[in-house]
mmCIF file with all atom_site columns, C-alpha atoms in Angstrom:
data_model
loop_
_atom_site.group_PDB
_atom_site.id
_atom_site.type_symbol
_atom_site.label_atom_id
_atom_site.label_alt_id
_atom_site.label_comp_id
_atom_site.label_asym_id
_atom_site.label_entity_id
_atom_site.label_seq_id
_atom_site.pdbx_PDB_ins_code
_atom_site.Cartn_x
_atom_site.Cartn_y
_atom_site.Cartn_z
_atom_site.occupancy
_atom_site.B_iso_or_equiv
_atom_site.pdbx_formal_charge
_atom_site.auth_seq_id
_atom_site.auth_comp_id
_atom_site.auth_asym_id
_atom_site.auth_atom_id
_atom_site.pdbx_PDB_model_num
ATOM 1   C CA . UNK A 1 1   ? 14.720  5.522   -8.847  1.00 0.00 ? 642 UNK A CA 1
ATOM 2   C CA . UNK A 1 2   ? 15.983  3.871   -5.779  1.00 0.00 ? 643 UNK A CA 1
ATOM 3   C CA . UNK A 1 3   ? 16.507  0.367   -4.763  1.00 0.00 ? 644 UNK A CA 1
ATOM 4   C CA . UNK A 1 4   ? 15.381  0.302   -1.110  1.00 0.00 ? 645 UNK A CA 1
ATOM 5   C CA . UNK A 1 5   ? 19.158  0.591   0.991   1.00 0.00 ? 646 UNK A CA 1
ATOM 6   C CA . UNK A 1 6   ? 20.647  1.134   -1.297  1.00 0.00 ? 647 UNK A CA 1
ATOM 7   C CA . UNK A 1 7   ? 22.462  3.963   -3.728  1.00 0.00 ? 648 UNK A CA 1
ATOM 8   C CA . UNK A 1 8   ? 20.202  5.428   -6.645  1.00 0.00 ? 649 UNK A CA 1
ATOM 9   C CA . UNK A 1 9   ? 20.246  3.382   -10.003 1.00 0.00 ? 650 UNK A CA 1
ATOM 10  C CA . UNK A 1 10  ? 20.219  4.193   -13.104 1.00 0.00 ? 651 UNK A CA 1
ATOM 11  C CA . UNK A 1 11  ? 19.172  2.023   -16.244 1.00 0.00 ? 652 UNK A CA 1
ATOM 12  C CA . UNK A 1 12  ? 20.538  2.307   -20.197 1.00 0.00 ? 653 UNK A CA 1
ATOM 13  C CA . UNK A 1 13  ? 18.287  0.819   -22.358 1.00 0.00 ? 654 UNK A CA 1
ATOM 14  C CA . UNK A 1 14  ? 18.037  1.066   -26.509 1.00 0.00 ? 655 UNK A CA 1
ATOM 15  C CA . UNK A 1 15  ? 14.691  2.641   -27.684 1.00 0.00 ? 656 UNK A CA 1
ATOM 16  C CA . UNK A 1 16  ? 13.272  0.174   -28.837 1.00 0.00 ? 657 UNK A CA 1
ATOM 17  C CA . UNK A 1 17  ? 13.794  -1.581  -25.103 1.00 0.00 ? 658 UNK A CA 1
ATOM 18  C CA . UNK A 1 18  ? 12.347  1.683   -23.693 1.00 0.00 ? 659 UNK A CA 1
ATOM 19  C CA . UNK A 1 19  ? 9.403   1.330   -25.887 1.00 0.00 ? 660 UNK A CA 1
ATOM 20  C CA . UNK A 1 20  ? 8.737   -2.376  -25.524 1.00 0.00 ? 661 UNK A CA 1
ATOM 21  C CA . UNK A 1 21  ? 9.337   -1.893  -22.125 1.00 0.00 ? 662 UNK A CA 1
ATOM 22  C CA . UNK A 1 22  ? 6.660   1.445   -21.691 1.00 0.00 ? 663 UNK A CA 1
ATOM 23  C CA . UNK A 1 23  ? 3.897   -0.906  -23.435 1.00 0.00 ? 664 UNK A CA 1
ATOM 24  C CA . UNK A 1 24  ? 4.318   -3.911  -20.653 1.00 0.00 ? 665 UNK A CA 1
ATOM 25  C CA . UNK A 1 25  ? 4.200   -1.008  -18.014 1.00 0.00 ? 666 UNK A CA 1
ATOM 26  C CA . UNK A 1 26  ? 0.993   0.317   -19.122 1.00 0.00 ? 667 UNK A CA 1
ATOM 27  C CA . UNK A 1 27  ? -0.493  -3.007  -19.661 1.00 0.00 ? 668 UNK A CA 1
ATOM 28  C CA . UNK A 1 28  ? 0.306   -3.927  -16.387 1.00 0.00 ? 669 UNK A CA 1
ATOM 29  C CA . UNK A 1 29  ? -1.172  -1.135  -14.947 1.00 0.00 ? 670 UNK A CA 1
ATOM 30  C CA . UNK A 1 30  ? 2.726   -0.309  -13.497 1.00 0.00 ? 671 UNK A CA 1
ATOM 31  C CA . UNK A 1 31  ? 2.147   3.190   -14.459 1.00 0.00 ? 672 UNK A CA 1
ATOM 32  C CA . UNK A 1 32  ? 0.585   5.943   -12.149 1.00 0.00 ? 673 UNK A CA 1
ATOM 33  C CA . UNK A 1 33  ? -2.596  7.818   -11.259 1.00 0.00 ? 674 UNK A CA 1
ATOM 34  C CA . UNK A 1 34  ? -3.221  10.521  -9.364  1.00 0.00 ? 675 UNK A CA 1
ATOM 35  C CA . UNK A 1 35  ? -7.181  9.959   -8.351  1.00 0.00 ? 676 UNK A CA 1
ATOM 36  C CA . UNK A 1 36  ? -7.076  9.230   -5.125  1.00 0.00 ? 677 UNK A CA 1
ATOM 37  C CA . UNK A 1 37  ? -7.938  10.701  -1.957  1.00 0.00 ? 678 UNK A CA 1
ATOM 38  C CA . UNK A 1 38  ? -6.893  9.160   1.592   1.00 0.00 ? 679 UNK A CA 1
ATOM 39  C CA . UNK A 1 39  ? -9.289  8.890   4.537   1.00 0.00 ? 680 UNK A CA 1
ATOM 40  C CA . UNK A 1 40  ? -9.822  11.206  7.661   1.00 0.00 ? 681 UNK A CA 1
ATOM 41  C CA . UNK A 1 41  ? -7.376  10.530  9.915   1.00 0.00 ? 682 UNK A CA 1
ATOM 42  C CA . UNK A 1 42  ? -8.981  9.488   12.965  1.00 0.00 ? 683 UNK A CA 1
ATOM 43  C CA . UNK A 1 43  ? -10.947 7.263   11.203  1.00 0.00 ? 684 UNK A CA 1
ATOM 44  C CA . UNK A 1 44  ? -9.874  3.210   11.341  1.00 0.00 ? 685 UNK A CA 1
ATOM 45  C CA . UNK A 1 45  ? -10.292 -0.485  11.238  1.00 0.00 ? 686 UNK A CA 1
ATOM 46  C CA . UNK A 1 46  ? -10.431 -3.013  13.838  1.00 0.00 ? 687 UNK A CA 1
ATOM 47  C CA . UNK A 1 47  ? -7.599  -6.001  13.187  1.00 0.00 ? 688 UNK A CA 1
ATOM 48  C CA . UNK A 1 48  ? -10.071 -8.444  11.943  1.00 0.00 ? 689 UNK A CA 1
ATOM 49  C CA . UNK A 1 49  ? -11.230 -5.885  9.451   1.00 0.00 ? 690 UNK A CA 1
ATOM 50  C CA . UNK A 1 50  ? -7.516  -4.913  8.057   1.00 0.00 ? 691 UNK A CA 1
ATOM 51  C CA . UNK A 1 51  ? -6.628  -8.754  7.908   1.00 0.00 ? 692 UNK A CA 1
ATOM 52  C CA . UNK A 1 52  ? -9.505  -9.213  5.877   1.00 0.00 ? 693 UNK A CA 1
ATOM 53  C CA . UNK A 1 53  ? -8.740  -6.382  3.442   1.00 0.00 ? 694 UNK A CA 1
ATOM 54  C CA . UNK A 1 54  ? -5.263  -7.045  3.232   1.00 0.00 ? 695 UNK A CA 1
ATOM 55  C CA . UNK A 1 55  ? -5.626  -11.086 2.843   1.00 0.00 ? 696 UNK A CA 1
ATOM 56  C CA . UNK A 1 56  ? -3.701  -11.511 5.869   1.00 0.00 ? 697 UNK A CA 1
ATOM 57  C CA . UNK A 1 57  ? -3.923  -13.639 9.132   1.00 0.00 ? 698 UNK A CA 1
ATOM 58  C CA . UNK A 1 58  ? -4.317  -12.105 12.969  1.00 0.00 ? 699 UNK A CA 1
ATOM 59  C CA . UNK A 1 59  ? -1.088  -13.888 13.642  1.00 0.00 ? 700 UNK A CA 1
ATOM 60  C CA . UNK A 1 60  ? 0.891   -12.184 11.007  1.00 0.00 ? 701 UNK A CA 1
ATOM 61  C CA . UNK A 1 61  ? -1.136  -8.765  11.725  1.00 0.00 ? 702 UNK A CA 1
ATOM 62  C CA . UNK A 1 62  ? -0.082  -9.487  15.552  1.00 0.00 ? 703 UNK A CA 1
ATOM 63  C CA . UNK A 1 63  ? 3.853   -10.072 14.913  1.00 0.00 ? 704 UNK A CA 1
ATOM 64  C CA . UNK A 1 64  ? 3.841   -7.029  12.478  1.00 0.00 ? 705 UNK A CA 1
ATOM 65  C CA . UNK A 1 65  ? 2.686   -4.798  14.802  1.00 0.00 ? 706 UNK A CA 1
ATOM 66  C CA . UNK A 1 66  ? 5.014   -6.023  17.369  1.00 0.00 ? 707 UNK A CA 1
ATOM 67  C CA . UNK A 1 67  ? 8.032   -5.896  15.947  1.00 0.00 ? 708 UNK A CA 1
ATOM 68  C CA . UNK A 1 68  ? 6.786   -2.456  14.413  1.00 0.00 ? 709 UNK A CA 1
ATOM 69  C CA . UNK A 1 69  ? 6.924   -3.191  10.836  1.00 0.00 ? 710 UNK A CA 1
ATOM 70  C CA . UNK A 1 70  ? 3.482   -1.799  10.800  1.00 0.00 ? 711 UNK A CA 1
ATOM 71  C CA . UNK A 1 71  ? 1.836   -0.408  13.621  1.00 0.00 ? 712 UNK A CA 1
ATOM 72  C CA . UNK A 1 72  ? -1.836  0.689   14.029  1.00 0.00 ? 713 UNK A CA 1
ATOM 73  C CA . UNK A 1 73  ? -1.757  4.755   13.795  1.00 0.00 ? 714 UNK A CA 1
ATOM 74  C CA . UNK A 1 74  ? -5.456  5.659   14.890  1.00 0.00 ? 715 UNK A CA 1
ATOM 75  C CA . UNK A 1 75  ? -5.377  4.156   18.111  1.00 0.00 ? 716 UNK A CA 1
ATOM 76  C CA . UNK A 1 76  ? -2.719  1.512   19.399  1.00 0.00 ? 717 UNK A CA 1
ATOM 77  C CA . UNK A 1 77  ? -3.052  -0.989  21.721  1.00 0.00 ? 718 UNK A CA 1
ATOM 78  C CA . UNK A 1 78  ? -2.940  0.401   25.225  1.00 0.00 ? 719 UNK A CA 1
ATOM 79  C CA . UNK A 1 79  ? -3.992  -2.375  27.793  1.00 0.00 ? 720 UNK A CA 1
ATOM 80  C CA . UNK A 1 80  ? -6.596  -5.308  28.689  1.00 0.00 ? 721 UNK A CA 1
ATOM 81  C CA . UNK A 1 81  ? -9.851  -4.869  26.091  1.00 0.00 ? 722 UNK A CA 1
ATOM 82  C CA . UNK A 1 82  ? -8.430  -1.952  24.085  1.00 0.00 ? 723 UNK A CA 1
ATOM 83  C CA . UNK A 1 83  ? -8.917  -2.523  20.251  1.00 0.00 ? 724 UNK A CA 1
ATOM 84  C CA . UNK A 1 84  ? -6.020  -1.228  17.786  1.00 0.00 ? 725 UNK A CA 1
ATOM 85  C CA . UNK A 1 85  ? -7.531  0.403   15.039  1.00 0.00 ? 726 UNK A CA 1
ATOM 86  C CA . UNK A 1 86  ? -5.822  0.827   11.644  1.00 0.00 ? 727 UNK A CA 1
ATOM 87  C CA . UNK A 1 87  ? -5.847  3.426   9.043   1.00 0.00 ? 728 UNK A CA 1
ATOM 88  C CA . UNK A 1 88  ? -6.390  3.653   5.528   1.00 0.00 ? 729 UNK A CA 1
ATOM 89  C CA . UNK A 1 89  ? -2.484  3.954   4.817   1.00 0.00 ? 730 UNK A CA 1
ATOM 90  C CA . UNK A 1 90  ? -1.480  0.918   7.161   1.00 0.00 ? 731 UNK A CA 1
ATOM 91  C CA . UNK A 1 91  ? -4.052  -1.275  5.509   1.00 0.00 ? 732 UNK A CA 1
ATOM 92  C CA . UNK A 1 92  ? -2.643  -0.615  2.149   1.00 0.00 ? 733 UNK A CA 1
ATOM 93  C CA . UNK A 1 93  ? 1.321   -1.186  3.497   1.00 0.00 ? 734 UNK A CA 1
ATOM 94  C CA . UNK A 1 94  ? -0.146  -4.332  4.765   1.00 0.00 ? 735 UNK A CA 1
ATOM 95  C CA . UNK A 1 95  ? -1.530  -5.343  1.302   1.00 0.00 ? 736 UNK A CA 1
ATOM 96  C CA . UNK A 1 96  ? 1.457   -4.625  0.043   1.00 0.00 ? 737 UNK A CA 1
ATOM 97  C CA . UNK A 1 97  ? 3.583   -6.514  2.226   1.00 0.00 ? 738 UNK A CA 1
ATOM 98  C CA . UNK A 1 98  ? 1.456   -9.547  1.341   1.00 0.00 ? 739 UNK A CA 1
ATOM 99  C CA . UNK A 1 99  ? 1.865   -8.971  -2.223  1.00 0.00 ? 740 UNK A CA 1
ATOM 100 C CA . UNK A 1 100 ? 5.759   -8.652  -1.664  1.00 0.00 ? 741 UNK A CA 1
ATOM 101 C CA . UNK A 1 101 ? 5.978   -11.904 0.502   1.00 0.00 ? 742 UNK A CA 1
ATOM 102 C CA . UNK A 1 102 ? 3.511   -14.220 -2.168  1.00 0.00 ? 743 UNK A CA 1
ATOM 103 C CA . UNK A 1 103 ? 6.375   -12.893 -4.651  1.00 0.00 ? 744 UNK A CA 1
ATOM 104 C CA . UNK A 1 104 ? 9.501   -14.537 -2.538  1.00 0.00 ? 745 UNK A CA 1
ATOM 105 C CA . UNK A 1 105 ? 10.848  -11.301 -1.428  1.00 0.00 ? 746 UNK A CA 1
ATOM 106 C CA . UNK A 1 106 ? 12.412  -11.645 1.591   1.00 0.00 ? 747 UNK A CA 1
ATOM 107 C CA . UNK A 1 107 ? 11.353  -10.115 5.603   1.00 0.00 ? 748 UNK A CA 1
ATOM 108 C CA . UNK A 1 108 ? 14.139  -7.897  5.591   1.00 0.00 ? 749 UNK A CA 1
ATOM 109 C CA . UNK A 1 109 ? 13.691  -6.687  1.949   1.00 0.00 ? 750 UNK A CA 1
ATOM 110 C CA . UNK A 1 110 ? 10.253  -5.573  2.981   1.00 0.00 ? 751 UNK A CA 1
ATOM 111 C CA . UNK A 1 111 ? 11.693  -4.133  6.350   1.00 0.00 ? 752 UNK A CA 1
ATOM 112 C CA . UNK A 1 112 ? 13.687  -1.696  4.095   1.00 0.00 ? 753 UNK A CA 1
ATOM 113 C CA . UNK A 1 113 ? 10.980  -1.174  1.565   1.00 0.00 ? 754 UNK A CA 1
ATOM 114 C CA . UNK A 1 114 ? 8.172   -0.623  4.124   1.00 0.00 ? 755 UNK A CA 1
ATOM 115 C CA . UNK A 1 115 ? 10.883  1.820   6.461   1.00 0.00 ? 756 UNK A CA 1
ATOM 116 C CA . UNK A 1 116 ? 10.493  4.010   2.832   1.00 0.00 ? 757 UNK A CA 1
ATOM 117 C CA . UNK A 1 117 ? 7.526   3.944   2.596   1.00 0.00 ? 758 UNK A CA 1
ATOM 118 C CA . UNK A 1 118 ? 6.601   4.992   5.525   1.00 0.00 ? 759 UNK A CA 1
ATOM 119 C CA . UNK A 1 119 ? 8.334   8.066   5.540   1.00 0.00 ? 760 UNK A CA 1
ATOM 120 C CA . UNK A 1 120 ? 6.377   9.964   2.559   1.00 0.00 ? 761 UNK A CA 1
ATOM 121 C CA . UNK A 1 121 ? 3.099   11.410  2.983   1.00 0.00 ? 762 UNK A CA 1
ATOM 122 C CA . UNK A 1 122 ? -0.301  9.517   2.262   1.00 0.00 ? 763 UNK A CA 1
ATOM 123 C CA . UNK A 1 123 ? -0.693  11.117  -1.217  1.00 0.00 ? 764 UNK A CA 1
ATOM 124 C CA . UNK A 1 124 ? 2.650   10.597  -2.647  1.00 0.00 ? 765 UNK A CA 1
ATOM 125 C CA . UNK A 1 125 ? 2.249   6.729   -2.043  1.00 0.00 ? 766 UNK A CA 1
ATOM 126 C CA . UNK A 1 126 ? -0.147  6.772   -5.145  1.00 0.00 ? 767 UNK A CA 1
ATOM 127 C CA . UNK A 1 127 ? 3.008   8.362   -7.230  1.00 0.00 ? 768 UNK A CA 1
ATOM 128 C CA . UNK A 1 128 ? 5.247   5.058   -6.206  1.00 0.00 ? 769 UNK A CA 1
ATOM 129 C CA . UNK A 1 129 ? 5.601   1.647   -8.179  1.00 0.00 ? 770 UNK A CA 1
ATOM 130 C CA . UNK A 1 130 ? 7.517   -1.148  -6.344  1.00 0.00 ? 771 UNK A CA 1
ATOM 131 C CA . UNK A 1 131 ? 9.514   -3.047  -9.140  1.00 0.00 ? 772 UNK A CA 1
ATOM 132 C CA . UNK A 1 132 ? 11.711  -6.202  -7.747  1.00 0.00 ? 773 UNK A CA 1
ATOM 133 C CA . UNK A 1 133 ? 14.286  -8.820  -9.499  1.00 0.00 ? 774 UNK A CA 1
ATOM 134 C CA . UNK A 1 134 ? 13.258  -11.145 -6.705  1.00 0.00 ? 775 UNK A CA 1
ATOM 135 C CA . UNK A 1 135 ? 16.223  -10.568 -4.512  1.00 0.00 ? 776 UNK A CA 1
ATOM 136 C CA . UNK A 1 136 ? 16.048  -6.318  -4.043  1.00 0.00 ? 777 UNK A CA 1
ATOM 137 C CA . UNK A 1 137 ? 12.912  -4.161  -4.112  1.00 0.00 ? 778 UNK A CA 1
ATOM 138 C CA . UNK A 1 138 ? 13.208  -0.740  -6.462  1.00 0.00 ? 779 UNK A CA 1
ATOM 139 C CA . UNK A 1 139 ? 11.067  2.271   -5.924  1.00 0.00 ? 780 UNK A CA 1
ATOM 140 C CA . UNK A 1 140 ? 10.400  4.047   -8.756  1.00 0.00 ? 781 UNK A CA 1
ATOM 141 C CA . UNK A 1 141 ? 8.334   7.480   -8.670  1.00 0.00 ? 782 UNK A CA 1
ATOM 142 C CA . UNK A 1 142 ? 8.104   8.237   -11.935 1.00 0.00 ? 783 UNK A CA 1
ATOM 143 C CA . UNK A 1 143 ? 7.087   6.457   -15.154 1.00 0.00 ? 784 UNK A CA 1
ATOM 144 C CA . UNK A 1 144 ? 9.981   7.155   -16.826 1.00 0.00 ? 785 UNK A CA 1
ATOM 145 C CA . UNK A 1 145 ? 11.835  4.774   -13.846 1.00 0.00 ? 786 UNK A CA 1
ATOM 146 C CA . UNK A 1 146 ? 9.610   2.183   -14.492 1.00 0.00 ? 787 UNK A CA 1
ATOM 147 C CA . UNK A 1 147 ? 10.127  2.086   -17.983 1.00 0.00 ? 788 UNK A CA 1
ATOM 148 C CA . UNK A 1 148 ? 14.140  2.152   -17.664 1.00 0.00 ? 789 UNK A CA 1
ATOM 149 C CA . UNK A 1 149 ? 13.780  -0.729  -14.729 1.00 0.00 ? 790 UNK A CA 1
ATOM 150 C CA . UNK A 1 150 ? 11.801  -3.342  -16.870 1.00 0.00 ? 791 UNK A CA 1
ATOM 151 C CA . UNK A 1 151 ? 13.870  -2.003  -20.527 1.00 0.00 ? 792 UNK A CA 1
ATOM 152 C CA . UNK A 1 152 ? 16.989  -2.386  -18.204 1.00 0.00 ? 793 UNK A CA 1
ATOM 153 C CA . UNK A 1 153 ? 16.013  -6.235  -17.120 1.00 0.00 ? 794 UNK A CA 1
ATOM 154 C CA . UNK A 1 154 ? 16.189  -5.817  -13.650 1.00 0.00 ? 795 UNK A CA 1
ATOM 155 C CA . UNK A 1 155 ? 11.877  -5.795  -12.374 1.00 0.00 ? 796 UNK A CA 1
ATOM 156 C CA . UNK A 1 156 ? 10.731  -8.870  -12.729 1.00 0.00 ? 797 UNK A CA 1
ATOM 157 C CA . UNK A 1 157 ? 7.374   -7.754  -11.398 1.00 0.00 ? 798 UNK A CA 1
ATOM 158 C CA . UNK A 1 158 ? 6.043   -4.879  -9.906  1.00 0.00 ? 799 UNK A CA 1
ATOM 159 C CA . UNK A 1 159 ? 3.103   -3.551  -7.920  1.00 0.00 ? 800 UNK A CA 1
ATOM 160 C CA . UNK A 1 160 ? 1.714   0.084   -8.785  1.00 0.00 ? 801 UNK A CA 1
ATOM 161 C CA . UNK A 1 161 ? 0.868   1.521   -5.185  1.00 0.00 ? 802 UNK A CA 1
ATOM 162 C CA . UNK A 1 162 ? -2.551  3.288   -7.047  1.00 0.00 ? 803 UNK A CA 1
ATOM 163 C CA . UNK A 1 163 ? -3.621  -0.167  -7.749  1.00 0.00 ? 804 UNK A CA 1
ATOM 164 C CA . UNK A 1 164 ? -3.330  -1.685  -4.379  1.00 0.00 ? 805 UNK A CA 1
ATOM 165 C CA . UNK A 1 165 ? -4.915  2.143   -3.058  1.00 0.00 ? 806 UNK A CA 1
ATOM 166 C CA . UNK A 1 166 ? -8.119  1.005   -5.923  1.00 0.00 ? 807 UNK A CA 1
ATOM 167 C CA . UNK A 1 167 ? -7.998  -2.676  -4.090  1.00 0.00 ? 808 UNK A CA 1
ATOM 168 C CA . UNK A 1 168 ? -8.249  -1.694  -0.590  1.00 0.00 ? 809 UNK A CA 1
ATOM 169 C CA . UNK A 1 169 ? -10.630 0.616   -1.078  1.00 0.00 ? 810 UNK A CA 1
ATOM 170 C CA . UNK A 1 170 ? -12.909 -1.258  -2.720  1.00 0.00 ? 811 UNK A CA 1
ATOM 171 C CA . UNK A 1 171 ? -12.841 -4.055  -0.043  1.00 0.00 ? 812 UNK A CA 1
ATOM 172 C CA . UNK A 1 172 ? -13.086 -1.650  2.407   1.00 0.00 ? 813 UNK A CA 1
ATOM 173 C CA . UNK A 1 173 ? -16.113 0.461   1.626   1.00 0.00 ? 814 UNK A CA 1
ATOM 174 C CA . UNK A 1 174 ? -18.681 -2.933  2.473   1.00 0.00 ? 815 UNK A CA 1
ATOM 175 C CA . UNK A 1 175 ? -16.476 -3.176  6.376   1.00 0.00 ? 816 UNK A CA 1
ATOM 176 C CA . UNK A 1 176 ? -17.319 -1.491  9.230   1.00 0.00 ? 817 UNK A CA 1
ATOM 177 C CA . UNK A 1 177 ? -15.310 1.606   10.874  1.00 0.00 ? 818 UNK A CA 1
ATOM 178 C CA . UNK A 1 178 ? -14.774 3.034   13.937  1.00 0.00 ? 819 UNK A CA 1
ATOM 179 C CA . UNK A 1 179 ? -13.176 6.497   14.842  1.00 0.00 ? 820 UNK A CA 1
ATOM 180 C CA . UNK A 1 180 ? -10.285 7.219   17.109  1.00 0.00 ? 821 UNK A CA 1
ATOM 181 C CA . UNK A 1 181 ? -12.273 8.206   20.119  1.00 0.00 ? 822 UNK A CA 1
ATOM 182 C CA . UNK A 1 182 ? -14.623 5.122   19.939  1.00 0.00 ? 823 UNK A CA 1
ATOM 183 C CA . UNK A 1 183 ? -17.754 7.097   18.671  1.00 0.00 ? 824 UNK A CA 1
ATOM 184 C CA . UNK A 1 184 ? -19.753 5.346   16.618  1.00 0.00 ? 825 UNK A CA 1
ATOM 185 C CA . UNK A 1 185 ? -21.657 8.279   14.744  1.00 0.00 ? 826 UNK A CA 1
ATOM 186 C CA . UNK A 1 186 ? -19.226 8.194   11.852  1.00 0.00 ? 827 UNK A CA 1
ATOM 187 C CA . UNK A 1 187 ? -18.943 4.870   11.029  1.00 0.00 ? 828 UNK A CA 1
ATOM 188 C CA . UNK A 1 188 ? -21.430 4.857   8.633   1.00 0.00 ? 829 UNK A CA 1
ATOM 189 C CA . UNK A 1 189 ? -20.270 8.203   7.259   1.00 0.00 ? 830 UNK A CA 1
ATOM 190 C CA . UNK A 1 190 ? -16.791 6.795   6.184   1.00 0.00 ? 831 UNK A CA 1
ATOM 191 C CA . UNK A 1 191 ? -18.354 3.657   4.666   1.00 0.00 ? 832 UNK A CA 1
ATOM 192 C CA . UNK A 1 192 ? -20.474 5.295   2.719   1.00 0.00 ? 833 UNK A CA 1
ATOM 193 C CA . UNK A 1 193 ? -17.607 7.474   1.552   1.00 0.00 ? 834 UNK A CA 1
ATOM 194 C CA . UNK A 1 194 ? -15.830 5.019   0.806   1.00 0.00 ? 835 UNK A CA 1
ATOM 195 C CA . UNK A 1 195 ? -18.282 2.950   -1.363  1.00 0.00 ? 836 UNK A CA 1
ATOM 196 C CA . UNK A 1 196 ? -19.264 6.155   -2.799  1.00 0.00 ? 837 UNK A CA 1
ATOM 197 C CA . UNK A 1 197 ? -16.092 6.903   -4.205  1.00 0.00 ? 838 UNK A CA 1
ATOM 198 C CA . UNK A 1 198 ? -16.130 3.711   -5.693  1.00 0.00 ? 839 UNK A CA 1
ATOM 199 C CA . UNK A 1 199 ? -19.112 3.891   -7.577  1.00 0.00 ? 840 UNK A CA 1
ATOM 200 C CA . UNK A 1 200 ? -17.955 6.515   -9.298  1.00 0.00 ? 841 UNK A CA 1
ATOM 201 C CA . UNK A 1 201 ? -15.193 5.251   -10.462 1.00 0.00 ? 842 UNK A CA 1
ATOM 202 C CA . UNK A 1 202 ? -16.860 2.278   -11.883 1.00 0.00 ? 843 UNK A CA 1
ATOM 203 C CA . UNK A 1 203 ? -19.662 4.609   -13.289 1.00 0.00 ? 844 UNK A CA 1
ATOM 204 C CA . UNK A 1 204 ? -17.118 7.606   -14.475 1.00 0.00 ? 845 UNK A CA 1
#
């Protein structure tokens, strides 16, 4: 378990904390699972399109992206009329910045957190729960962390990085894609992938 800048920590807790504790994880939905599968690559969304998915504003998108907190990795920005496009993974940091500022943690908190975050590969994200005490953000990458976090006192909330993966896909299998080259023959392709895999998990 690590708290984002921070030296590893580790909780004591009675059983009967560890056990009250593991039942608030799972009914939170704190705990972690592993179906999930990221995106192609070069596949991504417009700005408008990740704002909407993530509940964000252009503005806020905008000033992200410029002072590199997240940045679009399909296709930046690269003069007059070109249109960033975002991947899969950004639009779920995004999400999860939101989530992280609605809960009063603070710009530079998230800095750290997302700097973290950002360094593991797309399919360990689903493996990570973000606990916080409302003043430091803890990532935890196993359920056994989680459980010693909340026995221990210290997360005061948390937000399971499958769940927000479940979220963002959902909203985005009904929006439109666009590939990295600017074809448009596999925009329907990843939609329909996308709303696919969603169906079945409602259905299976």
């Amino acid at each position: 378990m690590t708290r984002t800048g921070d030296t590893d920590l580790t909780a004591q807790s009675t059983s009967e904390a560890r056990a009250e504790a593991a039942a608030t994880a799972g009914v939170q939905g704190l705990l972690f699972d592993d179906d999930l599968r990221p995106m192609p690559e070069d596949v991504g969304f417009r700005g408008p399109t990740a704002c909407h998915a993530a509940g964000i504003t252009y503005r806020q998108l905008d000033y992200w992206a410029r002072t590199g907190l997240v940045s679009p990795s399909v296709r930046p920005a690269t003069g007059s009329g070109t249109q960033r496009l975002y991947g899969f993974r950004d639009v779920l940091l995004l999400k999860v910045i939101k989530r992280l500022l609605d809960a009063g943690i603070s710009l530079q908190q998230i800095r750290t957190a997302i700097a973290h975050l950002s360094k593991r590969g797309i399919d360990d994200l689903t493996q990570i729960t973000l606990m916080s005490d409302g003043a430091s953000v803890y990532m935890c990458t196993s359920p056994d962390e989680v459980i010693d976090l909340l026995a221990g006192g210290q997360g005061v909330f948390g937000i399971a990085l499958g769940g927000v993966w479940r979220e963002v896909e959902g909203s985005l299998s009904e929006l439109p894609t666009e590939r990295a080259d600017g074809h448009e023959d596999g925009d329907q392709h990843a939609s329909d992938e996308l709303a696919a895999r969603r169906r079945a998990r409602m259905t299976g």
